[in-house]
mmCIF file of C-alpha atoms and ligand atoms in Angstrom:
data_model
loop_
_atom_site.group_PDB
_atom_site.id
_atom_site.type_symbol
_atom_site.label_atom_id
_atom_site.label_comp_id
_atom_site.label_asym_id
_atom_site.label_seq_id
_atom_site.Cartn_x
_atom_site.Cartn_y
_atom_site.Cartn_z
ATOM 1 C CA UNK A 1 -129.923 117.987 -1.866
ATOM 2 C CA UNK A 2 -133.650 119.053 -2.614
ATOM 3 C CA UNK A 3 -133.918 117.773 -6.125
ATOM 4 C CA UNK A 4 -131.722 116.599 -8.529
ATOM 5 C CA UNK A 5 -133.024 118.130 -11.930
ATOM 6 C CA UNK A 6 -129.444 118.333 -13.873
ATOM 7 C CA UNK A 7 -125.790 118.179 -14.147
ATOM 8 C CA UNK A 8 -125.389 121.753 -15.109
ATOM 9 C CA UNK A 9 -126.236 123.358 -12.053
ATOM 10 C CA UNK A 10 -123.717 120.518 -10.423
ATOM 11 C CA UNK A 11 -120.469 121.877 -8.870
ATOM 12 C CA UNK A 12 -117.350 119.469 -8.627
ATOM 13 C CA UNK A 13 -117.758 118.930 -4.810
ATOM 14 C CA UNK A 14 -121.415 118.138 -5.317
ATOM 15 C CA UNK A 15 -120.529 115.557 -8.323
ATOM 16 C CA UNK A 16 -117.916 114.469 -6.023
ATOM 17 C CA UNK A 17 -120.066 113.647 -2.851
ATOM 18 C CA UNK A 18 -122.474 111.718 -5.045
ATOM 19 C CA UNK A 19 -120.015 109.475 -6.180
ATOM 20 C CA UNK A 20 -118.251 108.831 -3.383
ATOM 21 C CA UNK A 21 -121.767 107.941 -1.733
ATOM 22 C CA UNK A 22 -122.234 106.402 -4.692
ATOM 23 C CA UNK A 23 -119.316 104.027 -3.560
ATOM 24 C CA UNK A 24 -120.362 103.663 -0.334
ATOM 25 C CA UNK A 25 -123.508 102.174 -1.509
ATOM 26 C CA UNK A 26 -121.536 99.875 -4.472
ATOM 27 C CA UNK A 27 -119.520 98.650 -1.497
ATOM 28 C CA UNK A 28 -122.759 97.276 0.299
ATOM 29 C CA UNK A 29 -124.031 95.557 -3.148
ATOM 30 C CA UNK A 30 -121.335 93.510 -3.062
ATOM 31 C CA UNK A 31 -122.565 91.601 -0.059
ATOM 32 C CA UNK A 32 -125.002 88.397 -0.031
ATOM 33 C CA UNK A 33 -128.049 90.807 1.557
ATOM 34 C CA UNK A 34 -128.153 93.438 -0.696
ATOM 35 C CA UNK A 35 -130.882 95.607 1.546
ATOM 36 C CA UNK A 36 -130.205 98.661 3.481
ATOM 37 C CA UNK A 37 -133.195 99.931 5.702
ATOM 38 C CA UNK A 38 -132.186 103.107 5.228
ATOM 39 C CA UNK A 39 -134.995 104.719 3.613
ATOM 40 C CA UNK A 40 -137.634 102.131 5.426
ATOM 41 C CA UNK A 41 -141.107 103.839 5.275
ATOM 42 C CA UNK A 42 -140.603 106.229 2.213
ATOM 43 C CA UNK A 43 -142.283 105.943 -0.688
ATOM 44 C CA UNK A 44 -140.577 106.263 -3.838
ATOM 45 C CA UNK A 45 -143.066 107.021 -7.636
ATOM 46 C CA UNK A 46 -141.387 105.866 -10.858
ATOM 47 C CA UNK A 47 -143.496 108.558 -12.846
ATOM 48 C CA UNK A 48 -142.414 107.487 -16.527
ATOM 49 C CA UNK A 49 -144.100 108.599 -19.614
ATOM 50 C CA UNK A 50 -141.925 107.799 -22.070
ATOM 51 C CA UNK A 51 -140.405 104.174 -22.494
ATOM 52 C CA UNK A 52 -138.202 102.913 -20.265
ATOM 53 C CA UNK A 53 -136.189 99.251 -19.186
ATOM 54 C CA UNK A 54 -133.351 100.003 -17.656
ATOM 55 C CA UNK A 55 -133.527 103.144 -16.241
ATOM 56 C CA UNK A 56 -136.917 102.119 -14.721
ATOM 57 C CA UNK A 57 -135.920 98.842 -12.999
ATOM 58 C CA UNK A 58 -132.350 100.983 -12.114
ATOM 59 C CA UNK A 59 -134.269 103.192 -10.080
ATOM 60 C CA UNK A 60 -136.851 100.707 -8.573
ATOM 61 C CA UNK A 61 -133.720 98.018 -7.963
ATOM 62 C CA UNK A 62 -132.123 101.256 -6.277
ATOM 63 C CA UNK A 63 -134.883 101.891 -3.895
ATOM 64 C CA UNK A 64 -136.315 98.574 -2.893
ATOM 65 C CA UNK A 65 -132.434 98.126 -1.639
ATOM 66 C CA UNK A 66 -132.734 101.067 0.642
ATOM 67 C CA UNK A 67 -136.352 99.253 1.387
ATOM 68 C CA UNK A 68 -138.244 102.154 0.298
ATOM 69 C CA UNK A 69 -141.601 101.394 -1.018
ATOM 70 C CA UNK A 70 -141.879 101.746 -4.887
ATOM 71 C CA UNK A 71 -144.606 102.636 -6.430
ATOM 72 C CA UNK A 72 -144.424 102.369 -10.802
ATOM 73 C CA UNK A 73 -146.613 104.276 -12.916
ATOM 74 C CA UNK A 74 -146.082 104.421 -16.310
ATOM 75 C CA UNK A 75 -148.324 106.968 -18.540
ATOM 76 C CA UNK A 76 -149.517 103.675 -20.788
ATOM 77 C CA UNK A 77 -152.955 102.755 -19.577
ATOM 78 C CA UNK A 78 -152.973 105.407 -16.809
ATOM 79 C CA UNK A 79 -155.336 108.600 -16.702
ATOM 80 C CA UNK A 80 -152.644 110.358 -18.315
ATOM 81 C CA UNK A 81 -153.706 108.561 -22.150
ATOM 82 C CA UNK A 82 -157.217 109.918 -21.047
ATOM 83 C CA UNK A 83 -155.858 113.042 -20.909
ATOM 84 C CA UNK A 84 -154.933 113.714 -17.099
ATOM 85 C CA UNK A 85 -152.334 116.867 -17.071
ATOM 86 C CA UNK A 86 -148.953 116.230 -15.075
ATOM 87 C CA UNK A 87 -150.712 118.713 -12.374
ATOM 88 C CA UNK A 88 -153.188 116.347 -11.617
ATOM 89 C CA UNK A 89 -151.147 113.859 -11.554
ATOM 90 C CA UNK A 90 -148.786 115.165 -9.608
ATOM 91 C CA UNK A 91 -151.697 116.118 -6.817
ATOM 92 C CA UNK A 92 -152.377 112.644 -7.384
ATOM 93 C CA UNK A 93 -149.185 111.572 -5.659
ATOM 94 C CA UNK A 94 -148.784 114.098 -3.487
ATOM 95 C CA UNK A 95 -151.954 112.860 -1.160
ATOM 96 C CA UNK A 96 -150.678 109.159 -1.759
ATOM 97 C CA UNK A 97 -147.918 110.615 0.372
ATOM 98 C CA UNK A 98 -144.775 110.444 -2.253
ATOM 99 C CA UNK A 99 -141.502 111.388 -0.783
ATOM 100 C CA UNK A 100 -139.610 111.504 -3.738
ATOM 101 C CA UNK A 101 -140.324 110.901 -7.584
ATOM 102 C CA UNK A 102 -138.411 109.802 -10.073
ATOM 103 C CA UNK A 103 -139.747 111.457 -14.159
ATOM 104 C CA UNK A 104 -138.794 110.729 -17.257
ATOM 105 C CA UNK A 105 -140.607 113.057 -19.495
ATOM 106 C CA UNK A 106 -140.866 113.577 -23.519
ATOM 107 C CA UNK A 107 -140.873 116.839 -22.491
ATOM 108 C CA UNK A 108 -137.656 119.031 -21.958
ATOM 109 C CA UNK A 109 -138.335 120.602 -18.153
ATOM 110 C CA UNK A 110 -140.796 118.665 -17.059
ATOM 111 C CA UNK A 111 -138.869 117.831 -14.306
ATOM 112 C CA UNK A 112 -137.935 121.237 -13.313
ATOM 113 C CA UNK A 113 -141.845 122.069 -13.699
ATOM 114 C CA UNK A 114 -142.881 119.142 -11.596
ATOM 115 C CA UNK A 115 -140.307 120.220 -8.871
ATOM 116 C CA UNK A 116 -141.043 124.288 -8.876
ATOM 117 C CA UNK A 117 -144.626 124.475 -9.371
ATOM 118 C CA UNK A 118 -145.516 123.761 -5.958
ATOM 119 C CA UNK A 119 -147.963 120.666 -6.729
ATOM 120 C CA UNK A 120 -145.811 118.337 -4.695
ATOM 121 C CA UNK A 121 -143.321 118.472 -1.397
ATOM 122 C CA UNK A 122 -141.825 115.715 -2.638
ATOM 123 C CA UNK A 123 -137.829 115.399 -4.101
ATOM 124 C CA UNK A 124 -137.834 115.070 -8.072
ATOM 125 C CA UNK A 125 -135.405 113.514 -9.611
ATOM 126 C CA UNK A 126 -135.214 113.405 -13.311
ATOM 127 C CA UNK A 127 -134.891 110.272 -15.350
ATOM 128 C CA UNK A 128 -134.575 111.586 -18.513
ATOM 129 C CA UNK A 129 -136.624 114.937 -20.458
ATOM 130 C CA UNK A 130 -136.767 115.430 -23.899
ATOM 131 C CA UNK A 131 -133.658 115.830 -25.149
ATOM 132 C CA UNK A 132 -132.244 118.156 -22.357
ATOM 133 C CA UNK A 133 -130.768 116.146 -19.491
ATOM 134 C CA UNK A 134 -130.081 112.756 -17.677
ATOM 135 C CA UNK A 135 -128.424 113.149 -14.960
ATOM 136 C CA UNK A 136 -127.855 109.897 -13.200
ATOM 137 C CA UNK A 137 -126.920 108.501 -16.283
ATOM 138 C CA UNK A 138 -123.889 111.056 -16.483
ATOM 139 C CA UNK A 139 -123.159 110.216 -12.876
ATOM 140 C CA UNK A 140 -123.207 106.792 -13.493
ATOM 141 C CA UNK A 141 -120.899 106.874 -16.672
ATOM 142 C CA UNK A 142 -118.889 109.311 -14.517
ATOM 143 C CA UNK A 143 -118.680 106.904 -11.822
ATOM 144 C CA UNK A 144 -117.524 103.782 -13.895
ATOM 145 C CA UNK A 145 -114.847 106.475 -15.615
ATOM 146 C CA UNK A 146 -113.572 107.203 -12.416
ATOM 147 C CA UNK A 147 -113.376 103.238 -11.256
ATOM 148 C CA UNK A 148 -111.640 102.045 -14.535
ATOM 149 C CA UNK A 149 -108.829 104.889 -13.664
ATOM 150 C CA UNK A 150 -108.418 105.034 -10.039
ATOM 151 C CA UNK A 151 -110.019 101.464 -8.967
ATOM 152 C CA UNK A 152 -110.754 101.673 -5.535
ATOM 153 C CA UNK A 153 -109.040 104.710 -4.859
ATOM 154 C CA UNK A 154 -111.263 106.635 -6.405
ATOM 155 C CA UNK A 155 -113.029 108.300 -3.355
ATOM 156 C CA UNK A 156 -112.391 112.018 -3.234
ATOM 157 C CA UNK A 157 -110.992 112.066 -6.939
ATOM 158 C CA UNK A 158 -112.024 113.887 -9.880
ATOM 159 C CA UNK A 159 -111.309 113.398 -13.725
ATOM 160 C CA UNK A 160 -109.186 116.015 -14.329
ATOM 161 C CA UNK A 161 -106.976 115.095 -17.551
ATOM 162 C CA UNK A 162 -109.499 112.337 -18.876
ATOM 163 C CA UNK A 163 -110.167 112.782 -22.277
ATOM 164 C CA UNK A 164 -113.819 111.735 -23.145
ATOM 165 C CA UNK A 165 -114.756 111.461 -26.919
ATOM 166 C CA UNK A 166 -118.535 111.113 -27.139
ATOM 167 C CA UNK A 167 -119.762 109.990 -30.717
ATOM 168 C CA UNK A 168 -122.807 110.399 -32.593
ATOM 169 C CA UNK A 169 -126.196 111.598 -32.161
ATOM 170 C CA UNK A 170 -125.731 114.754 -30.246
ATOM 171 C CA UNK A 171 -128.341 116.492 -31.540
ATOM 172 C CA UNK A 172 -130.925 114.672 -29.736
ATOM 173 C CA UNK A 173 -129.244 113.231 -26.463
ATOM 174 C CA UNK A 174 -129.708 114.229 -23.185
ATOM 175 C CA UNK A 175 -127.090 111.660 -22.494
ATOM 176 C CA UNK A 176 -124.508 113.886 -24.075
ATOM 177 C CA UNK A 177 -125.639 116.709 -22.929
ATOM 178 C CA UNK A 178 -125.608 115.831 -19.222
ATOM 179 C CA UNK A 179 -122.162 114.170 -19.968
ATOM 180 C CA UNK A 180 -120.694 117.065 -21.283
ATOM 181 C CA UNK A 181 -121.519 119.842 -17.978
ATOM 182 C CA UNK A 182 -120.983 116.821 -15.636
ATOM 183 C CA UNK A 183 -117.890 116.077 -17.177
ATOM 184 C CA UNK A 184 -116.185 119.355 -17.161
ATOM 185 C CA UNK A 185 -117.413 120.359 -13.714
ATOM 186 C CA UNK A 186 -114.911 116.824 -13.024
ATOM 187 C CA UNK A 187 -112.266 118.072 -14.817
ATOM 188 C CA UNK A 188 -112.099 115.875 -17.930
ATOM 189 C CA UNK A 189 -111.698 116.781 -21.929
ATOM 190 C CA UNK A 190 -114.875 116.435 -23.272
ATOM 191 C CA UNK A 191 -114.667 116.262 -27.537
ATOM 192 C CA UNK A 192 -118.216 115.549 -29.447
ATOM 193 C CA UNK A 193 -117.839 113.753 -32.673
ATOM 194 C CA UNK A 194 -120.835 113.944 -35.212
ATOM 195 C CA UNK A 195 -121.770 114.592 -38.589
ATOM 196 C CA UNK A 196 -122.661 118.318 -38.638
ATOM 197 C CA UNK A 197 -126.448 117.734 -39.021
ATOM 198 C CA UNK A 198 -126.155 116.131 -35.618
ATOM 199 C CA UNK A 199 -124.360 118.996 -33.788
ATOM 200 C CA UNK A 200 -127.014 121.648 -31.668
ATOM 201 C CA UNK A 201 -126.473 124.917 -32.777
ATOM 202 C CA UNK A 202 -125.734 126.351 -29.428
ATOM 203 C CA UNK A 203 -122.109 123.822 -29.624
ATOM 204 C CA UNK A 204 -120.033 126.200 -29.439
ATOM 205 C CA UNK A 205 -121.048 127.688 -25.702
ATOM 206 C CA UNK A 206 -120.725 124.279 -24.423
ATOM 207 C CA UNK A 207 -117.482 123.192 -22.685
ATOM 208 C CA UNK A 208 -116.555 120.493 -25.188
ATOM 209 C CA UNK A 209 -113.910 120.662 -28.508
ATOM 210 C CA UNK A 210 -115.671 119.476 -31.810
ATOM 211 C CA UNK A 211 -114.817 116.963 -34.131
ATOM 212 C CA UNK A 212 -116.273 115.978 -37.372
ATOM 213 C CA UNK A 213 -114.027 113.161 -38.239
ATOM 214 C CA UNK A 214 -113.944 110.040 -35.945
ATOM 215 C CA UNK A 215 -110.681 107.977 -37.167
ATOM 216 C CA UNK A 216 -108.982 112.050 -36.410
ATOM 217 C CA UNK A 217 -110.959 111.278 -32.705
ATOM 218 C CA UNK A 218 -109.761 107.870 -32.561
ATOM 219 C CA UNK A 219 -106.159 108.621 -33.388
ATOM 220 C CA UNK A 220 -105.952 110.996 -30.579
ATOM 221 C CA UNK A 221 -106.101 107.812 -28.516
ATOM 222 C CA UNK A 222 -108.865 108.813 -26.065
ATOM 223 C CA UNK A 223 -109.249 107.582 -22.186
ATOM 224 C CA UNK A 224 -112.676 106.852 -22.840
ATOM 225 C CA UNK A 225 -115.121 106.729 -26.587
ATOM 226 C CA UNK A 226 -118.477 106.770 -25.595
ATOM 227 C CA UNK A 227 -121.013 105.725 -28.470
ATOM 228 C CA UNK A 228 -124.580 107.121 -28.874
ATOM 229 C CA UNK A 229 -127.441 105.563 -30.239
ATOM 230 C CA UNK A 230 -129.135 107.270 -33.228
ATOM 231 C CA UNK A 231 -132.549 108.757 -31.630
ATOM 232 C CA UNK A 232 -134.489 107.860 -34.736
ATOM 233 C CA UNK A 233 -137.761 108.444 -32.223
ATOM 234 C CA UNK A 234 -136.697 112.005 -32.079
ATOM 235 C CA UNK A 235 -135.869 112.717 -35.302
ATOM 236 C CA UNK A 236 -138.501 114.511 -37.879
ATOM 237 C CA UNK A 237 -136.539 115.082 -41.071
ATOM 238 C CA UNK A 238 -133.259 112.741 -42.355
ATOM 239 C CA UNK A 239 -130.057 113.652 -40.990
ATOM 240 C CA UNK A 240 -127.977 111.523 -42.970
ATOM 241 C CA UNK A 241 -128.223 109.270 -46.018
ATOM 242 C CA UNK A 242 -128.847 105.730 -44.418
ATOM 243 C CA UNK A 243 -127.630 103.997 -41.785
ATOM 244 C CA UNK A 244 -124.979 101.915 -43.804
ATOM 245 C CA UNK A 245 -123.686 105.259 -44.522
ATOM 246 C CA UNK A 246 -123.920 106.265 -41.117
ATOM 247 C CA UNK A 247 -122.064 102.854 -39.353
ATOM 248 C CA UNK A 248 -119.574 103.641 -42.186
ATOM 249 C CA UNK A 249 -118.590 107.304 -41.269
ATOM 250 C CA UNK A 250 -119.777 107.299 -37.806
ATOM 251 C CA UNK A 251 -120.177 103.738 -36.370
ATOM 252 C CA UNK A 252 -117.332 102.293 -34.218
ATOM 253 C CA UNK A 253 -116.918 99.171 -36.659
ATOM 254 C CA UNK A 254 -114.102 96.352 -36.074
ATOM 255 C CA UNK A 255 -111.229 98.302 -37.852
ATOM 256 C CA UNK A 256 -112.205 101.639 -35.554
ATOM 257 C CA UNK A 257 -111.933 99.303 -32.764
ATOM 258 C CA UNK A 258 -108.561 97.757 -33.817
ATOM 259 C CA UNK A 259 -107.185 101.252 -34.108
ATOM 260 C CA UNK A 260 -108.328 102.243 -30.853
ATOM 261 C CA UNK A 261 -104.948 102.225 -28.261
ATOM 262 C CA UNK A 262 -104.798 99.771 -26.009
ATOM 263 C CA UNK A 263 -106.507 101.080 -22.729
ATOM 264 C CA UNK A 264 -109.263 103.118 -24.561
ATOM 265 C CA UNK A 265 -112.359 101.976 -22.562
ATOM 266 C CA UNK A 266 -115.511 101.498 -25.089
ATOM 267 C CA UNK A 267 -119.097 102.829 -23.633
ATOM 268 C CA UNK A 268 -122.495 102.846 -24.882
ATOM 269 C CA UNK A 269 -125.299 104.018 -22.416
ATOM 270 C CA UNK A 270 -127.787 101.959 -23.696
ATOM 271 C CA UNK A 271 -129.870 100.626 -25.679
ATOM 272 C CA UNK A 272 -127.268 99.534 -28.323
ATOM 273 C CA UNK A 273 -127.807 98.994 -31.795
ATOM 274 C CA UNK A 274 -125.659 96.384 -33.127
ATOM 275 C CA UNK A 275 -123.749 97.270 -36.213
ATOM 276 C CA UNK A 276 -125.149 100.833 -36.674
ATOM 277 C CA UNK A 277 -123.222 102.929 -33.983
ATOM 278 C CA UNK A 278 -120.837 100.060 -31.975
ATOM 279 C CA UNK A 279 -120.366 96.702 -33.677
ATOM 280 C CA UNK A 280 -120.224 93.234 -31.536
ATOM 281 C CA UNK A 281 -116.644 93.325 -31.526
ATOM 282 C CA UNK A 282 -116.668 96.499 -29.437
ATOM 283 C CA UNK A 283 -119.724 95.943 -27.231
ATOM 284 C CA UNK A 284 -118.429 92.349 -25.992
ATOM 285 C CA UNK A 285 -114.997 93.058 -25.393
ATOM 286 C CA UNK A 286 -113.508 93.318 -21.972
ATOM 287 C CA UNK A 287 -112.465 96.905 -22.437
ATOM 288 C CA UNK A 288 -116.361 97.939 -22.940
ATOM 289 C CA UNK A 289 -117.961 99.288 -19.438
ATOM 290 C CA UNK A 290 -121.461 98.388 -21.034
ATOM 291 C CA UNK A 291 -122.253 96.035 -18.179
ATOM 292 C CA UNK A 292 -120.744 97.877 -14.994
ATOM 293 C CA UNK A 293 -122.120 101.107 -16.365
ATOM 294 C CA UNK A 294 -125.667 99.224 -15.873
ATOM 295 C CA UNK A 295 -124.164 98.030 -12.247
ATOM 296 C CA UNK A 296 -123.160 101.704 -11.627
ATOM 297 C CA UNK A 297 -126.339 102.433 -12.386
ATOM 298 C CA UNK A 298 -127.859 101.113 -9.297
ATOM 299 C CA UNK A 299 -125.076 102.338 -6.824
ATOM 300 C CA UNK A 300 -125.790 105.589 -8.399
ATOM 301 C CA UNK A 301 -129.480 105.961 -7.988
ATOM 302 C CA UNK A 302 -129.443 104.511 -4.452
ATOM 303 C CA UNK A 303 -126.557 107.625 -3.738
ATOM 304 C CA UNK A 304 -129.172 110.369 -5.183
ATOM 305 C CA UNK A 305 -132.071 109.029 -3.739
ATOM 306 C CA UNK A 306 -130.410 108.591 -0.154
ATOM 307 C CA UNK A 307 -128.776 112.162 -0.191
ATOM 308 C CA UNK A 308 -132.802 113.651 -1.578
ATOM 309 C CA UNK A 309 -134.549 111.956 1.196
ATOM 310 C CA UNK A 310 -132.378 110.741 3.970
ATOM 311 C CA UNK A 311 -129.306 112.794 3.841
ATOM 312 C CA UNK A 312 -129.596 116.033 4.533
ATOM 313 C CA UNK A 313 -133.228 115.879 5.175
ATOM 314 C CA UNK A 314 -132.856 113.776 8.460
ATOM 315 C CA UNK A 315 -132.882 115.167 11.840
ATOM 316 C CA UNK A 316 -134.234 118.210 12.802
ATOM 317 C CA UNK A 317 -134.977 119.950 9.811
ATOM 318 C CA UNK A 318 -138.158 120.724 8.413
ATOM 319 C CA UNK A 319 -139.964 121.120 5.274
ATOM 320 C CA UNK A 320 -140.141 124.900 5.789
ATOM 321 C CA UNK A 321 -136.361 125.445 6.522
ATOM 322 C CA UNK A 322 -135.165 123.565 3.686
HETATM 323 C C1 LIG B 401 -130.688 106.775 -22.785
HETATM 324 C C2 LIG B 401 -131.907 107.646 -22.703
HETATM 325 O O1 LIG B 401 -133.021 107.176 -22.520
HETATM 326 O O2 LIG B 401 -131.735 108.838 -22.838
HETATM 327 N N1 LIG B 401 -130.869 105.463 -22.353
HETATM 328 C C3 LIG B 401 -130.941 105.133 -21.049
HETATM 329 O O3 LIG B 401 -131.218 105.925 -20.193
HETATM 330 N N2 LIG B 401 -130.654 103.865 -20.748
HETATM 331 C C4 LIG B 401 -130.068 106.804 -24.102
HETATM 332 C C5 LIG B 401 -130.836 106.287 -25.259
HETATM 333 O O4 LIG B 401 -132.046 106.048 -25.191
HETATM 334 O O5 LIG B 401 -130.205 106.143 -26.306
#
């Protein structure tokens, strides 16, 4: 793996390696030294423009346990608020000798520019653009799906029959969006639930069923509900009335939650707001993956950044025959 820029370009075997690396590497975390050496030597850049907690310290936790160096630069009080472009800042880390960096970028395709444009050798891996993709975070939520169903025989498995409702502000996620490619690619039902203000116009090309109503989602008793947060940040105009209008229609509030079957598990990627989209009920309850999803996290980002810069890259092969 040169890059890993998406979820849509993702085939099932791909998705499938990842996590079961991504297992490998979960299985190590559970021990009382943490640190691989794998990736002793390289240097990893945390190249993040737009805000960022736990994504950020997910990828740095990630590669300081396969003892990469890490290297955080955040566009806040770098060159880049004096007006630096991402070229030169890109030719900035490539003669600091980056071997892989990790972008989150306001941007959608960033990422993809940063890894094409031939300013840098070194593997991207996208942390977020605009409001196109986020890959590791689909892995990750992939990942946790796939442990809460097959525990730990999930190795070699895909999702194939899981039914996936993901609520809220599609529009505007990249969360979503890498959810719903990386999702079908696994097999699973993917159905969006939104007010139609919050749907993309290009919905109905995407694998996924729509839904405008959620207590007509929730009664279908889904494996899994996954609830956005409302990307006020990214939103110009009003797309609904208020927000106690919105929790009403669209939040998962304590009667949702009660009529939610029994083994529905309840996921949010992140960072929640309480009582809008998921109420405390539903966020502290055993069957919400909140907390593993952020432990996923890490097992995830140390599978992507082993397979960019130690997997297949190891041995004899050069930069020229890759
Ligand atoms: C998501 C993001 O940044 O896209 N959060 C995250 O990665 N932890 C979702 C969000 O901000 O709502």
């Amino acid at each position: 793996m040169r890059h890993l820029l998406d979820t849509r370009t993702l085939s099932r075997d791909d998705a499938i390696r990842i996590l079961d690396v991504a297992e490998d590497m979960a299985d190590t975390q559970g021990r009382e030294v943490k640190k691989l050496p794998t990736l002793r030597g390289r240097t990893v850049v945390n190249l993040f423009f737009e805000d960022s907690t736990r994504t950020r310290i997910s990828f740095e936790a990630a590669a300081k346990r396969l003892s990469a160096d890490v290297i955080n630069f955040s566009a806040k009080g770098s060159s880049v608020s004096k007006g630096e472009s991402l070229q030169d800042t890109a030719q900035t880390l490539q003669a600091m000798g980056a071997d892989a960096v990790v972008i989150r970028h306001g941007a959608s395709g960033a990422p993809r520019t940063l890894a094409t444009s031939g300013w840098i050798d070194a593997g991207v891996v996208n942390a977020g653009d605009g409001t196109h993709e986020h890959p590791t975070q689909a892995l990750l939520d992939a990942f946790t799906m796939r442990r809460r169903r097959y525990g730990s025989a999930s190795r070699g498995r895909d999702l194939a029959g899981f039914r996936v409702a993901i609520v809220g502000d599609i529009l505007h996620s990249r969360v979503a969006r890498s959810n719903v490619w990386l999702l079908s690619a696994l097999g699973a039902e993917v159905t969006l639930v939104a007010p139609p203000t919050l749907v993309p116009q290009d919905v109905s090309q995407w694998p996924a069923r729509v839904r405008f109503d959620l207590d007509e989602a929730i009664a279908e008793g889904p494996d899994a509900i996954m609830m956005l947060r409302i990307q006020t940040e990214r939103m110009s105009g009003s797309f609904f009335p208020s927000e106690r209008e919105y929790a009403r229609l669209w939040g998962l509030d304590p009667v949702r939650f009660e009529a939610l079957s029994g083994d529905t598990i309840v996921m949010h990627p992140g960072p929640m707001n309480r009582g809008l989209e998921i109420c405390a009920e539903a966020a502290d309850s055993p069957r919400a993956t909140v907390r593993e999803q952020v432990a996923s996290g890490v097992s995830v980002r140390m599978a992507v950044l082993y397979l960019l810069l130690a997997g297949e890259r190891a041995g004899t092969d050069t930069k020229e025959s890759r």
